[in-house]
Coordinates of C-alpha atoms in Angstrom, one line a residue:
M1 CA 105.4 63.7 77.6
P2 CA 108.5 65.3 79.2
L3 CA 111.3 66.4 76.9
F4 CA 114.6 68.1 77.3
G5 CA 114.5 71.4 75.4
A6 CA 117.6 73.3 74.6
F7 CA 116.4 76.9 75.1
F8 CA 119.2 77.9 72.8
G9 CA 122.0 76.2 74.7
A10 CA 120.4 76.1 78.2
P11 CA 119.0 72.6 78.7
V12 CA 115.8 72.5 80.6
R13 CA 113.2 69.8 81.2
V14 CA 109.8 70.8 79.7
T15 CA 106.5 69.0 79.1
I16 CA 104.9 69.7 75.7
P17 CA 101.2 70.4 76.2
E18 CA 99.0 67.9 74.3
A19 CA 97.5 70.8 72.3
L20 CA 101.0 71.4 70.8
A21 CA 101.8 67.7 70.2
D22 CA 101.1 67.8 66.4
E23 CA 99.3 69.8 63.8
T24 CA 95.9 68.1 64.2
S25 CA 96.0 68.6 68.0
L26 CA 96.9 72.3 67.5
L27 CA 94.2 73.1 65.0
T28 CA 91.6 71.3 67.1
Y29 CA 92.7 73.2 70.2
L30 CA 92.4 76.5 68.3
N31 CA 89.2 75.5 66.5
L32 CA 91.0 76.5 63.4
S33 CA 90.2 75.0 60.0
G34 CA 92.7 74.4 57.2
P35 CA 91.2 77.1 54.9
E36 CA 91.3 79.7 57.7
L37 CA 94.9 78.8 58.5
K38 CA 95.8 79.3 54.9
K39 CA 94.1 82.7 54.9
I40 CA 96.2 83.7 58.0
W41 CA 99.3 82.2 56.4
F42 CA 99.2 84.5 53.3
Y43 CA 97.1 87.5 54.5
R44 CA 98.0 88.0 58.1
A45 CA 99.4 91.5 57.4
R46 CA 95.8 92.6 56.6
M47 CA 94.7 91.5 60.1
Y48 CA 96.7 94.2 62.0
R49 CA 95.9 97.8 62.7
H50 CA 99.0 100.0 63.2
F51 CA 99.1 103.1 65.4
S52 CA 101.5 105.1 67.6
I53 CA 101.3 106.0 71.2
A54 CA 103.5 108.7 72.8
K55 CA 106.4 107.5 74.9
S56 CA 107.4 111.0 75.8
S57 CA 107.0 114.5 74.4
T58 CA 109.3 113.7 71.4
K59 CA 109.1 109.9 71.0
V60 CA 106.4 107.4 70.0
R61 CA 106.0 103.6 70.1
L62 CA 104.5 101.7 67.2
I63 CA 101.7 99.3 68.2
S64 CA 100.5 96.6 65.9
A65 CA 97.1 95.4 67.2
P66 CA 95.7 92.2 65.7
D67 CA 92.0 91.9 64.8
Q68 CA 89.6 90.2 67.1
R69 CA 90.0 86.7 65.6
L70 CA 93.7 86.7 65.4
K71 CA 94.0 88.2 68.9
F72 CA 91.8 85.3 70.2
L73 CA 94.1 82.7 68.6
Q74 CA 97.2 84.4 70.0
R75 CA 95.7 84.4 73.5
Q76 CA 95.0 80.7 73.2
L77 CA 98.6 80.1 72.2
A78 CA 99.9 82.3 74.9
D79 CA 98.1 80.2 77.5
K80 CA 99.9 77.0 76.3
L81 CA 103.3 78.8 75.9
D82 CA 103.0 79.9 79.5
E83 CA 103.0 76.2 80.4
L84 CA 106.4 75.9 78.7
Y85 CA 108.0 78.9 80.2
R86 CA 109.5 78.9 83.7
P87 CA 110.4 82.5 84.6
R88 CA 113.7 83.0 86.3
N89 CA 113.7 85.1 89.5
P90 CA 115.2 88.2 88.0
V91 CA 112.4 88.4 85.3
H92 CA 109.6 90.8 86.3
G93 CA 108.0 91.8 83.0
F94 CA 104.9 89.9 81.8
V95 CA 105.1 87.5 84.7
A96 CA 102.1 86.8 87.1
D97 CA 102.3 88.6 90.5
R98 CA 105.3 90.6 89.3
S99 CA 105.4 94.2 88.0
V100 CA 107.5 97.4 87.7
K101 CA 107.0 97.7 91.5
T102 CA 108.6 94.3 92.3
N103 CA 111.3 95.0 89.8
A104 CA 112.2 98.2 91.5
L105 CA 111.9 96.8 95.0
S106 CA 114.7 94.3 94.1
H107 CA 117.1 97.3 94.0
L108 CA 115.8 99.3 96.9
H109 CA 118.6 100.9 99.1
R110 CA 121.3 99.8 96.6
R111 CA 123.9 102.6 96.3
F112 CA 125.0 102.0 92.7
L113 CA 122.8 101.4 89.7
L114 CA 123.3 100.5 86.1
N115 CA 120.4 100.7 83.6
I116 CA 120.6 99.3 80.1
D117 CA 117.8 99.3 77.5
L118 CA 117.6 96.9 74.6
A119 CA 116.9 98.8 71.4
E120 CA 113.9 97.7 69.2
F121 CA 113.2 94.9 71.6
F122 CA 110.2 93.2 69.9
P123 CA 111.2 93.9 66.3
T124 CA 114.6 92.4 67.0
I125 CA 112.9 89.0 67.8
T126 CA 112.4 87.6 64.3
E127 CA 109.9 84.9 63.2
N128 CA 112.8 82.6 62.5
R129 CA 114.1 83.0 66.0
V130 CA 110.6 82.2 67.4
Q131 CA 110.4 79.1 65.2
G132 CA 113.9 78.0 66.2
L133 CA 113.1 78.4 69.9
L134 CA 110.0 76.2 69.7
I135 CA 111.8 73.5 67.8
S136 CA 114.7 73.6 70.3
L137 CA 112.1 72.8 73.0
G138 CA 111.1 69.6 71.2
I139 CA 108.0 71.0 69.5
D140 CA 107.2 69.5 66.1
S141 CA 108.6 71.7 63.3
R142 CA 105.3 72.0 61.6
V143 CA 103.6 73.1 64.8
A144 CA 106.4 75.5 65.5
D145 CA 106.0 77.0 62.0
I146 CA 102.2 77.5 62.5
I147 CA 102.7 79.1 65.9
A148 CA 105.3 81.4 64.6
R149 CA 103.1 82.3 61.6
I150 CA 100.1 83.2 63.8
C151 CA 102.1 85.1 66.4
C152 CA 104.4 87.1 64.1
N153 CA 103.9 89.7 61.4
D154 CA 106.3 91.1 58.9
G155 CA 108.9 88.7 60.0
Q156 CA 109.0 89.8 63.7
L157 CA 107.1 89.8 67.0
P158 CA 104.4 92.6 66.9
Q159 CA 104.2 94.8 69.9
G160 CA 100.5 94.6 70.7
A161 CA 99.9 90.9 70.2
P162 CA 99.0 89.0 73.4
S163 CA 101.5 86.2 72.6
S164 CA 104.5 88.5 72.2
P165 CA 105.3 89.0 75.9
V166 CA 105.7 85.3 76.8
L167 CA 107.6 84.6 73.5
S168 CA 110.0 87.5 74.2
N169 CA 110.7 86.1 77.7
M170 CA 111.3 82.6 76.3
I171 CA 113.7 84.1 73.8
C172 CA 115.5 85.8 76.6
F173 CA 115.9 82.7 78.7
R174 CA 119.5 82.2 77.9
L175 CA 120.2 85.9 78.1
D176 CA 118.8 86.0 81.7
K177 CA 121.0 83.0 82.7
Q178 CA 124.1 84.6 81.4
L179 CA 123.5 88.0 82.9
M180 CA 122.7 86.3 86.2
T181 CA 126.2 84.7 86.1
I182 CA 127.8 88.1 85.4
A183 CA 125.8 89.7 88.3
K184 CA 126.9 86.9 90.7
D185 CA 130.6 87.3 89.6
T186 CA 130.4 91.1 90.1
R187 CA 128.4 90.9 93.4
C188 CA 125.4 92.7 91.8
I189 CA 121.7 92.2 91.7
Y190 CA 120.3 91.7 88.2
T191 CA 116.7 92.1 87.0
R192 CA 115.0 92.5 83.6
Y193 CA 111.6 94.0 82.8
A194 CA 111.0 93.4 79.1
D195 CA 113.8 95.5 77.5
D196 CA 114.9 97.2 80.7
I197 CA 118.0 95.6 82.3
T198 CA 119.2 96.7 85.7
F199 CA 122.2 95.9 87.8
S200 CA 122.7 97.3 91.3
S201 CA 125.2 96.9 94.1
Y202 CA 126.3 98.2 97.5
Q203 CA 129.8 98.7 96.3
P204 CA 131.0 100.4 93.1
P205 CA 130.3 97.9 90.2
V206 CA 133.8 98.1 88.8
G207 CA 133.4 94.6 87.3
L208 CA 130.8 95.8 84.9
F209 CA 133.0 98.4 83.2
E210 CA 136.1 97.9 81.2
A211 CA 138.1 100.7 82.7
T212 CA 137.2 103.3 85.4
L213 CA 133.6 104.0 86.5
P214 CA 131.9 106.7 84.4
P215 CA 130.4 109.8 86.1
S216 CA 126.7 109.6 87.0
G217 CA 124.4 110.0 84.0
R218 CA 124.4 108.6 80.4
F219 CA 127.4 106.8 79.2
L220 CA 128.6 105.1 76.0
P221 CA 127.9 101.3 76.0
D222 CA 131.5 100.8 74.8
L223 CA 132.6 101.5 78.3
L224 CA 131.0 98.2 79.5
T225 CA 133.1 95.1 79.7
P226 CA 133.4 93.0 76.5
A227 CA 131.8 90.1 78.4
L228 CA 128.7 92.1 79.2
R229 CA 128.4 93.6 75.7
G230 CA 129.2 90.2 74.2
V231 CA 126.3 88.4 76.1
I232 CA 123.8 90.9 74.8
Q233 CA 125.1 90.8 71.2
Q234 CA 125.3 87.0 71.2
N235 CA 121.7 86.8 72.1
G236 CA 120.7 89.0 69.2
F237 CA 120.1 92.3 70.9
V238 CA 121.7 95.8 70.8
I239 CA 122.1 98.2 73.6
N240 CA 120.3 101.5 73.1
P241 CA 123.1 104.1 73.5
E242 CA 120.5 106.8 74.6
K243 CA 119.4 104.8 77.6
A244 CA 122.6 103.5 79.1
H245 CA 122.7 105.2 82.5
Y246 CA 124.8 104.9 85.6
A247 CA 124.0 106.3 89.0
D248 CA 126.1 106.3 92.2
R249 CA 125.1 106.8 95.8
H250 CA 125.0 110.6 95.4
S251 CA 122.5 110.5 92.5
R252 CA 118.9 109.9 91.9
R253 CA 118.5 106.2 91.3
I254 CA 115.6 105.2 89.0
V255 CA 114.4 101.6 88.1
T256 CA 111.7 101.2 85.5
G257 CA 110.5 104.8 86.3
L258 CA 110.5 104.4 90.1
K259 CA 112.9 106.0 92.6
V260 CA 114.7 103.5 94.8
N261 CA 117.0 105.7 96.9
E262 CA 115.4 105.3 100.3
L263 CA 111.7 104.5 99.8
L264 CA 110.0 103.3 96.6
N265 CA 108.4 106.3 94.9
V266 CA 107.4 107.7 91.6
D267 CA 109.3 110.5 90.0
R268 CA 107.9 113.8 91.2
R269 CA 107.2 114.9 87.6
Y270 CA 104.6 112.1 87.4
V271 CA 102.6 113.6 90.4
R272 CA 103.1 117.1 89.1
N273 CA 101.6 116.2 85.7
I274 CA 98.5 114.7 87.4
R275 CA 98.0 117.7 89.5
A276 CA 98.5 120.0 86.5
T277 CA 95.8 118.1 84.6
L278 CA 93.4 118.2 87.5
Y279 CA 94.0 122.0 87.8
S280 CA 93.1 122.3 84.2
V281 CA 89.8 120.5 84.7
E282 CA 89.1 122.6 87.8
K283 CA 89.8 125.8 86.0
L284 CA 88.4 125.2 82.5
G285 CA 85.8 122.4 83.1
A286 CA 86.0 118.8 82.0
K287 CA 85.0 119.3 78.4
E288 CA 87.3 122.2 77.6
A289 CA 90.2 120.5 79.5
E290 CA 89.7 117.3 77.6
Q291 CA 89.9 119.2 74.3
K292 CA 93.1 120.9 75.4
F293 CA 94.5 117.5 76.4
H294 CA 93.7 116.0 72.9
D295 CA 95.1 119.0 71.1
S296 CA 98.4 118.7 73.1
H297 CA 98.9 115.0 73.2
G298 CA 96.6 113.4 70.6
G299 CA 94.8 110.2 71.3
R300 CA 91.2 109.4 71.6
S301 CA 90.7 108.3 75.2
S302 CA 88.7 110.4 77.6
L303 CA 90.6 112.6 80.0
A304 CA 88.9 111.0 82.9
A305 CA 90.0 107.5 81.8
H306 CA 93.6 108.8 81.3
L307 CA 93.7 110.2 84.8
Q308 CA 92.2 107.1 86.3
G309 CA 95.0 105.0 84.8
K310 CA 97.6 107.4 86.1
I311 CA 96.1 107.5 89.6
A312 CA 95.7 103.7 89.6
F313 CA 99.5 103.3 88.9
L314 CA 100.3 105.9 91.6
T315 CA 98.1 104.1 94.1
H316 CA 99.8 100.7 93.2
I317 CA 103.2 102.2 94.0
K318 CA 102.5 104.4 97.0
G319 CA 99.4 102.8 98.5
R320 CA 95.8 104.1 98.4
W321 CA 96.1 106.0 101.7
D322 CA 99.4 107.7 101.0
P323 CA 98.6 111.5 101.6
V324 CA 99.6 112.4 98.0
V325 CA 97.4 109.7 96.6
R326 CA 94.5 110.6 98.9
G327 CA 94.6 114.3 98.0
I328 CA 94.7 113.5 94.3
T329 CA 91.9 111.0 94.5
L330 CA 89.7 113.5 96.4
R331 CA 90.3 116.1 93.7
F332 CA 89.6 113.6 90.9
N333 CA 86.3 112.6 92.6
K334 CA 85.2 116.3 92.7
C335 CA 86.1 116.8 89.0
F336 CA 84.5 113.5 87.9
P337 CA 81.8 112.5 90.4
E338 CA 80.3 110.0 88.0
R339 CA 83.6 108.1 88.0
A340 CA 84.5 108.6 91.6
L341 CA 87.3 106.3 92.9
K342 CA 86.9 104.2 96.0
V343 CA 88.1 106.1 99.1
R344 CA 87.0 103.8 102.0
P345 CA 90.1 102.4 103.6
T346 CA 90.6 98.9 104.8
P347 CA 91.4 98.2 108.5
Q348 CA 95.1 97.7 107.6
E349 CA 95.1 101.0 105.8
I350 CA 93.6 102.7 108.8
R351 CA 96.2 101.2 111.1
G352 CA 99.0 102.2 108.7
R353 CA 98.0 105.9 108.5
S354 CA 96.8 106.4 112.1
V355 CA 99.9 105.3 114.0
W356 CA 102.9 107.6 113.9
V357 CA 106.3 108.0 115.6
V358 CA 107.0 110.5 118.4
E359 CA 110.5 111.8 119.1
N360 CA 111.3 113.5 122.3
D361 CA 114.7 115.2 121.8
P362 CA 115.3 116.4 125.4
A363 CA 114.8 112.9 126.7
Q364 CA 116.5 111.3 123.7
Q365 CA 113.7 108.8 123.4
Q366 CA 111.1 107.6 120.9
G367 CA 107.6 106.4 121.2
S368 CA 104.4 105.9 119.2
A369 CA 101.2 107.9 118.9
F370 CA 97.9 107.5 117.1
F371 CA 95.0 109.5 115.8
L372 CA 91.7 108.7 117.6
K373 CA 88.4 109.8 116.2
D374 CA 86.7 112.6 118.2
V375 CA 89.8 112.8 120.5
G376 CA 92.9 113.7 118.5
L377 CA 96.5 112.6 118.6
V378 CA 97.1 110.3 121.6
T379 CA 100.3 109.0 123.2
A380 CA 101.7 108.0 126.6
A381 CA 102.6 110.7 129.0
H382 CA 106.1 109.3 129.6
C383 CA 106.8 109.7 125.8
V384 CA 106.6 113.5 126.3
E385 CA 108.2 113.9 129.7
N386 CA 110.3 117.0 130.4
T387 CA 109.1 118.8 127.3
D388 CA 106.1 120.7 126.0
E389 CA 106.9 120.0 122.3
V390 CA 107.8 116.8 120.4
E391 CA 108.3 115.9 116.8
V392 CA 105.9 113.5 115.1
Y393 CA 106.2 111.9 111.7
H394 CA 104.8 109.1 109.6
P395 CA 107.5 106.4 108.8
T396 CA 106.8 106.6 105.1
K397 CA 108.2 110.2 105.2
P398 CA 110.6 110.3 108.2
A399 CA 112.1 113.6 106.9
N400 CA 108.7 115.3 107.0
K401 CA 108.5 116.1 110.7
F402 CA 105.8 118.1 112.4
V403 CA 106.1 119.9 115.7
A404 CA 103.3 118.8 118.1
R405 CA 102.6 120.6 121.4
V406 CA 101.5 118.8 124.5
S407 CA 98.0 120.1 125.1
K408 CA 97.0 117.8 128.0
K409 CA 98.9 115.4 130.1
C410 CA 98.1 113.0 133.0
E411 CA 101.2 111.4 134.4
H412 CA 99.2 109.3 136.8
R413 CA 97.3 107.6 134.0
D414 CA 100.3 107.9 131.6
L415 CA 98.2 109.6 129.0
A416 CA 98.8 112.7 126.8
L417 CA 97.1 114.6 124.0
L418 CA 99.1 116.4 121.3
E419 CA 98.0 119.5 119.4
H420 CA 99.2 119.6 115.8
S421 CA 98.8 121.3 112.4
I422 CA 99.0 118.1 110.3
S423 CA 96.7 118.2 107.3
S424 CA 93.7 115.8 107.4
T425 CA 94.9 114.2 104.2
E426 CA 98.0 113.0 106.0
F427 CA 96.3 110.6 108.5
L428 CA 93.4 108.4 109.2
E429 CA 91.7 107.8 112.6
L430 CA 91.1 104.8 114.8
I431 CA 87.9 104.5 116.8
R432 CA 87.3 103.7 120.5
S433 CA 85.9 100.3 121.3
E434 CA 82.6 100.2 123.0
R435 CA 83.1 96.6 124.1
A436 CA 84.9 95.8 127.3
V437 CA 87.7 93.2 127.2
S438 CA 87.8 90.0 129.2
Q439 CA 90.6 87.7 130.3
G440 CA 91.7 85.6 127.3
D441 CA 90.5 88.0 124.6
P442 CA 92.7 88.3 121.6
L443 CA 94.3 91.7 121.2
T444 CA 96.8 93.3 118.8
A445 CA 99.4 95.8 120.0
V446 CA 100.5 98.3 117.3
G447 CA 103.5 100.6 117.3
Y448 CA 107.1 101.3 116.1
P449 CA 109.5 99.6 118.5
R450 CA 113.1 101.0 118.2
F451 CA 112.1 102.6 114.9
H452 CA 114.7 102.9 112.1
V453 CA 114.1 104.4 108.6
G454 CA 112.5 101.7 106.4
D455 CA 110.8 99.8 109.3
R456 CA 107.1 98.9 108.9
L457 CA 104.3 99.1 111.4
N458 CA 104.7 96.4 114.0
A459 CA 101.5 94.6 114.9
R460 CA 101.9 92.0 117.7
P461 CA 99.0 89.6 118.3
G462 CA 98.4 88.2 121.8
N463 CA 95.8 87.7 124.5
V464 CA 94.6 89.4 127.7
I465 CA 96.4 87.7 130.7
S466 CA 94.6 89.8 133.4
L467 CA 92.8 93.0 134.2
V468 CA 94.4 94.8 137.1
A469 CA 94.2 98.2 138.8
R470 CA 97.3 100.1 139.9
S471 CA 96.7 103.1 142.1
G472 CA 93.2 103.4 140.7
V473 CA 94.4 103.1 137.1
E474 CA 92.8 100.3 135.1
M475 CA 95.4 98.2 133.2
I476 CA 95.3 95.4 130.7
E477 CA 98.1 92.9 131.0
V478 CA 98.9 91.1 127.8
N479 CA 101.2 88.2 126.8
Q480 CA 102.9 89.9 123.8
T481 CA 106.1 91.7 124.5
L482 CA 105.6 95.5 124.3
T483 CA 109.1 96.6 123.3
Q484 CA 110.5 100.1 123.9
G485 CA 109.2 102.5 121.3
M486 CA 105.7 100.9 121.2
S487 CA 104.7 103.0 124.2
G488 CA 101.8 105.3 123.3
G489 CA 100.6 103.1 120.5
P490 CA 97.1 101.5 120.5
V491 CA 96.0 98.1 121.6
L492 CA 93.1 96.8 119.3
N493 CA 90.5 94.2 119.6
G494 CA 89.2 92.0 116.9
D495 CA 87.0 94.8 115.5
D496 CA 90.1 97.1 115.3
G497 CA 88.6 99.2 118.1
V498 CA 91.0 100.8 120.5
V499 CA 90.8 99.1 124.0
G500 CA 94.0 100.4 125.4
I501 CA 97.1 102.6 125.1
I502 CA 100.4 100.9 125.4
H503 CA 102.0 101.7 128.8
K504 CA 105.2 99.8 129.5
G505 CA 106.7 96.4 128.9
G506 CA 109.6 94.5 127.4
P507 CA 112.3 92.3 129.0
G508 CA 113.3 94.9 131.5
E509 CA 109.8 95.3 132.9
G510 CA 108.9 91.7 133.4
R511 CA 105.2 92.3 132.6
D512 CA 103.5 94.1 129.7
F513 CA 100.7 96.5 130.3
A514 CA 98.3 98.9 128.5
V515 CA 96.2 101.6 130.0
S516 CA 92.5 100.8 129.5
I517 CA 90.6 103.0 127.1
A518 CA 88.2 103.5 130.0
M519 CA 90.9 105.7 131.7
L520 CA 91.1 107.9 128.6
N521 CA 87.3 108.2 128.5
K522 CA 87.2 109.2 132.2
W523 CA 90.0 111.7 131.7
L524 CA 88.2 113.3 128.8
E525 CA 85.0 113.7 130.8
E526 CA 87.0 115.6 133.5
K527 CA 88.2 118.2 130.9

């Protein structure tokens, strides 16, 4: 039945699951007998294995891993506790469909950043706090006592128990609400990922500091306003003085290990470490490199599994067909062919890495270009008018520009080919369609209209209006608007095959056309 829980002073409406209604229901749900509960009650400490994992070269994190039976019970309880917890928008840790990536994306492009870390996060959450939380929600005191007993050890939440994440988020429910209020009052964005708290803003966050803003870098928590420090202390936590960090618009801004200055990215040291480890395998061999890895860092996992985990995270952040990810993945597959990672791209990934931006400085104009299998880098001739060289770049790295030379141009057909020195790991290629288009066929025009840094690939669905010929050039008229900047981009059919090259369109043109791929094929045959 619905009850109003306090959540430590923040009234919310919750529905207690039937499995947590009383002791009998709880024990039945857990398939837990009285004698087994008594054993857990008095001897739970014996049911944990304690070990450390490296947080950095000098620090370790203590993990308390429950045995198989206790872990099963904690997972069962976590499922029911998830039904009670309603995550607030700023909470990204231990929440479905949220991650360090979504946490960092919340602060992308913000010029000022404040990071705070809560010291000893899980150990600070005591068994009594857990029990009090559950009772405040309207759960029977005996049931709350049993849950706290099963989910805690040594009087605190163990880091390593599957029930600890949701319980920690529930404990922080009031903290999150109060910090959201502070963020709103100071015009900041607030997020929390477990013990990592972040505030960001477009303007200097003077409302978060008691006096003047500190210089970029670490600062003493005492410099924060009494209101901010008081909220954290009142909720039973302590700020870690070693991890209080402020960054302004001239500094590198990091959120949960990810850079958020312009584009979301990992720290370059992360990529450097992966490459160094792969180099060790390539030079010494897998077996000797793994022994060196264990001697330097300890642990028992295989080097291949370690690298797979690191590469998986890198892929999650940058995308599977980012050039850096692609190069590292190919190196890993050569080192560990028996554990080769998937390298076949999806159609969306092919689009994303095959279409680039063209900048024609003499004409002060921008267009699109795309890599076409067995052809090269294709664009529209009017995108390279009055010049023999243009700059091309992928929008994920607008500062990484390549000079491309016009190797072939046909102004009559409005087609051009560009010669370049771009590494094959930087791009993917589209393929030419072997199927002719007909009136009414669905097509997708792809390009970068009026590109600005941060823009994503623009894909515009539409249909063929008519097939026309202008001065002997076969054209495809479409009903989607082909805005300036899309010229030179591909038009794709339902199979993602190229059927045309965007010619001209937009409000100033009145009609929207693409040059048929047949014109490119004929032109290539003439070469």
